mmCIF file of C-alpha atoms in Angstrom:
data_model
loop_
_atom_site.group_PDB
_atom_site.id
_atom_site.type_symbol
_atom_site.label_atom_id
_atom_site.label_comp_id
_atom_site.label_asym_id
_atom_site.label_seq_id
_atom_site.Cartn_x
_atom_site.Cartn_y
_atom_site.Cartn_z
ATOM 1 C CA MET A 1 -68.515 -117.459 34.185
ATOM 2 C CA PRO A 2 -68.320 -113.677 34.533
ATOM 3 C CA TYR A 3 -68.512 -111.991 37.932
ATOM 4 C CA TYR A 4 -70.795 -109.090 38.830
ATOM 5 C CA LEU A 5 -71.088 -106.669 41.710
ATOM 6 C CA TYR A 6 -74.774 -106.048 42.396
ATOM 7 C CA GLN A 7 -75.748 -103.288 44.803
ATOM 8 C CA LEU A 8 -79.246 -102.372 45.919
ATOM 9 C CA SER A 9 -81.154 -100.094 48.230
ATOM 10 C CA TYR A 10 -84.417 -101.299 49.677
ATOM 11 C CA SER A 11 -87.610 -99.274 49.506
ATOM 12 C CA PRO A 12 -88.902 -97.935 52.844
ATOM 13 C CA GLU A 13 -91.739 -100.473 52.675
ATOM 14 C CA ALA A 14 -89.279 -103.348 52.261
ATOM 15 C CA VAL A 15 -87.185 -102.164 55.221
ATOM 16 C CA LYS A 16 -90.336 -101.909 57.334
ATOM 17 C CA ALA A 17 -91.350 -105.445 56.340
ATOM 18 C CA MET A 18 -87.884 -106.851 57.167
ATOM 19 C CA ILE A 19 -87.941 -105.174 60.591
ATOM 20 C CA SER A 20 -91.447 -106.468 61.255
ATOM 21 C CA LYS A 21 -90.624 -110.002 60.084
ATOM 22 C CA PRO A 22 -86.898 -110.693 59.531
ATOM 23 C CA THR A 23 -86.209 -113.063 56.648
ATOM 24 C CA ASP A 24 -83.049 -114.635 55.245
ATOM 25 C CA ARG A 25 -82.372 -112.407 52.257
ATOM 26 C CA LYS A 26 -79.234 -114.366 51.345
ATOM 27 C CA ALA A 27 -81.284 -117.542 50.830
ATOM 28 C CA ALA A 28 -83.817 -115.632 48.724
ATOM 29 C CA ALA A 29 -81.079 -114.071 46.596
ATOM 30 C CA ALA A 30 -79.272 -117.394 46.138
ATOM 31 C CA LYS A 31 -82.496 -119.025 44.905
ATOM 32 C CA LEU A 32 -83.026 -116.256 42.340
ATOM 33 C CA ILE A 33 -79.425 -116.368 41.132
ATOM 34 C CA GLU A 34 -79.497 -120.155 40.831
ATOM 35 C CA SER A 35 -82.651 -119.818 38.694
ATOM 36 C CA ILE A 36 -80.624 -117.849 36.106
ATOM 37 C CA GLY A 37 -77.813 -120.408 36.192
ATOM 38 C CA GLY A 38 -75.557 -118.373 38.469
ATOM 39 C CA LYS A 39 -74.018 -118.552 41.911
ATOM 40 C CA LEU A 40 -74.184 -116.105 44.813
ATOM 41 C CA HIS A 41 -70.706 -115.925 46.321
ATOM 42 C CA HIS A 42 -71.382 -113.254 48.946
ATOM 43 C CA LEU A 43 -74.218 -111.061 50.159
ATOM 44 C CA PHE A 44 -73.409 -108.289 52.612
ATOM 45 C CA PHE A 45 -75.637 -105.693 54.219
ATOM 46 C CA SER A 46 -73.820 -102.372 54.184
ATOM 47 C CA PHE A 47 -73.788 -98.734 55.233
ATOM 48 C CA GLY A 48 -73.863 -95.954 52.678
ATOM 49 C CA LYS A 49 -75.741 -95.491 49.439
ATOM 50 C CA TYR A 50 -76.628 -99.177 49.107
ATOM 51 C CA ASP A 51 -78.167 -101.480 51.711
ATOM 52 C CA VAL A 52 -76.856 -104.697 50.145
ATOM 53 C CA VAL A 53 -73.770 -105.628 48.142
ATOM 54 C CA CYS A 54 -73.547 -108.979 46.351
ATOM 55 C CA LEU A 55 -70.774 -110.797 44.502
ATOM 56 C CA ILE A 56 -72.458 -112.914 41.840
ATOM 57 C CA GLU A 57 -71.212 -115.285 39.175
ATOM 58 C CA ALA A 58 -73.614 -115.531 36.215
ATOM 59 C CA PRO A 59 -73.442 -117.256 32.825
ATOM 60 C CA ASP A 60 -73.554 -114.007 30.833
ATOM 61 C CA ASP A 61 -74.721 -110.388 30.804
ATOM 62 C CA ALA A 62 -78.240 -111.288 29.669
ATOM 63 C CA SER A 63 -78.688 -113.715 32.569
ATOM 64 C CA MET A 64 -77.454 -111.153 35.081
ATOM 65 C CA ALA A 65 -79.714 -108.494 33.578
ATOM 66 C CA ALA A 66 -82.674 -110.876 33.854
ATOM 67 C CA GLY A 67 -81.955 -111.445 37.540
ATOM 68 C CA ALA A 68 -81.606 -107.715 38.176
ATOM 69 C CA MET A 69 -84.884 -107.077 36.343
ATOM 70 C CA ALA A 70 -86.654 -109.703 38.436
ATOM 71 C CA VAL A 71 -85.460 -107.993 41.616
ATOM 72 C CA GLY A 72 -86.468 -104.574 40.268
ATOM 73 C CA ALA A 73 -89.907 -105.846 39.280
ATOM 74 C CA SER A 74 -90.548 -106.960 42.860
ATOM 75 C CA GLY A 75 -91.119 -103.340 43.896
ATOM 76 C CA THR A 76 -88.881 -103.691 46.971
ATOM 77 C CA VAL A 77 -85.846 -101.872 45.571
ATOM 78 C CA SER A 78 -85.466 -98.107 45.391
ATOM 79 C CA ALA A 79 -82.060 -98.136 43.612
ATOM 80 C CA ALA A 80 -79.703 -100.709 42.148
ATOM 81 C CA ALA A 81 -76.437 -100.916 40.228
ATOM 82 C CA THR A 82 -74.803 -103.796 38.406
ATOM 83 C CA THR A 83 -71.073 -103.704 37.652
ATOM 84 C CA LYS A 84 -69.383 -106.321 35.517
ATOM 85 C CA LEU A 85 -66.110 -107.406 37.088
ATOM 86 C CA PHE A 86 -62.922 -108.673 35.460
ATOM 87 C CA THR A 87 -60.328 -110.929 37.022
ATOM 88 C CA ALA A 88 -56.722 -109.730 36.981
ATOM 89 C CA GLU A 89 -56.024 -112.182 34.153
ATOM 90 C CA GLU A 90 -58.976 -110.908 32.125
ATOM 91 C CA ALA A 91 -57.859 -107.322 32.730
ATOM 92 C CA MET A 92 -54.377 -108.132 31.400
ATOM 93 C CA SER A 93 -55.954 -109.476 28.221
ATOM 94 C CA VAL A 94 -57.980 -106.260 27.915
ATOM 95 C CA MET A 95 -54.811 -104.191 28.427
ATOM 96 C CA ALA A 96 -53.043 -106.105 25.661
ATOM 97 C CA LYS A 97 -55.982 -105.577 23.308
ATOM 98 C CA ALA A 98 -56.059 -101.872 24.176
ATOM 99 C CA GLY A 99 -52.356 -101.689 23.342
ATOM 100 C CA THR A 100 -53.042 -102.888 19.806
ATOM 101 C CA ALA A 101 -55.983 -100.489 19.425
ATOM 102 C CA THR A 102 -54.260 -97.301 20.598
ATOM 103 C CA GLY A 103 -52.444 -96.802 17.281
ATOM 104 C CA ALA A 104 -55.752 -96.982 15.385
ATOM 105 C CA TYR A 105 -57.395 -94.232 17.441
ATOM 106 C CA LYS A 106 -57.075 -90.589 16.471
ATOM 107 C CA PRO A 107 -57.967 -88.290 19.382
ATOM 108 C CA PRO A 108 -60.201 -85.300 18.611
ATOM 109 C CA MET A 109 -57.424 -82.926 19.733
ATOM 110 C CA ASP A 110 -54.854 -83.950 17.062
#
């Protein structure tokens, strides 16, 4: 299954609610990801632009997009980003394919 990096920032209302009544966000995220046929490998709270960073394994892009949409529809997220990840082995396959494609591409500057 493909891997994804999912990052999100909570809305001010969500942060206020979590401070008022702390809840296990990892358990909530795992339940959602399992509902799309995936697996939550890690969930970290973080400093910076995003409040949470997750490493997720999902069956396909459509499943991951559905999970991200469900989170977005909750109204508790002010920003989010999903990045599809490639293993080193997958990246090598991509590099090999790019090598065969480079001869077929004519740059606009030639």
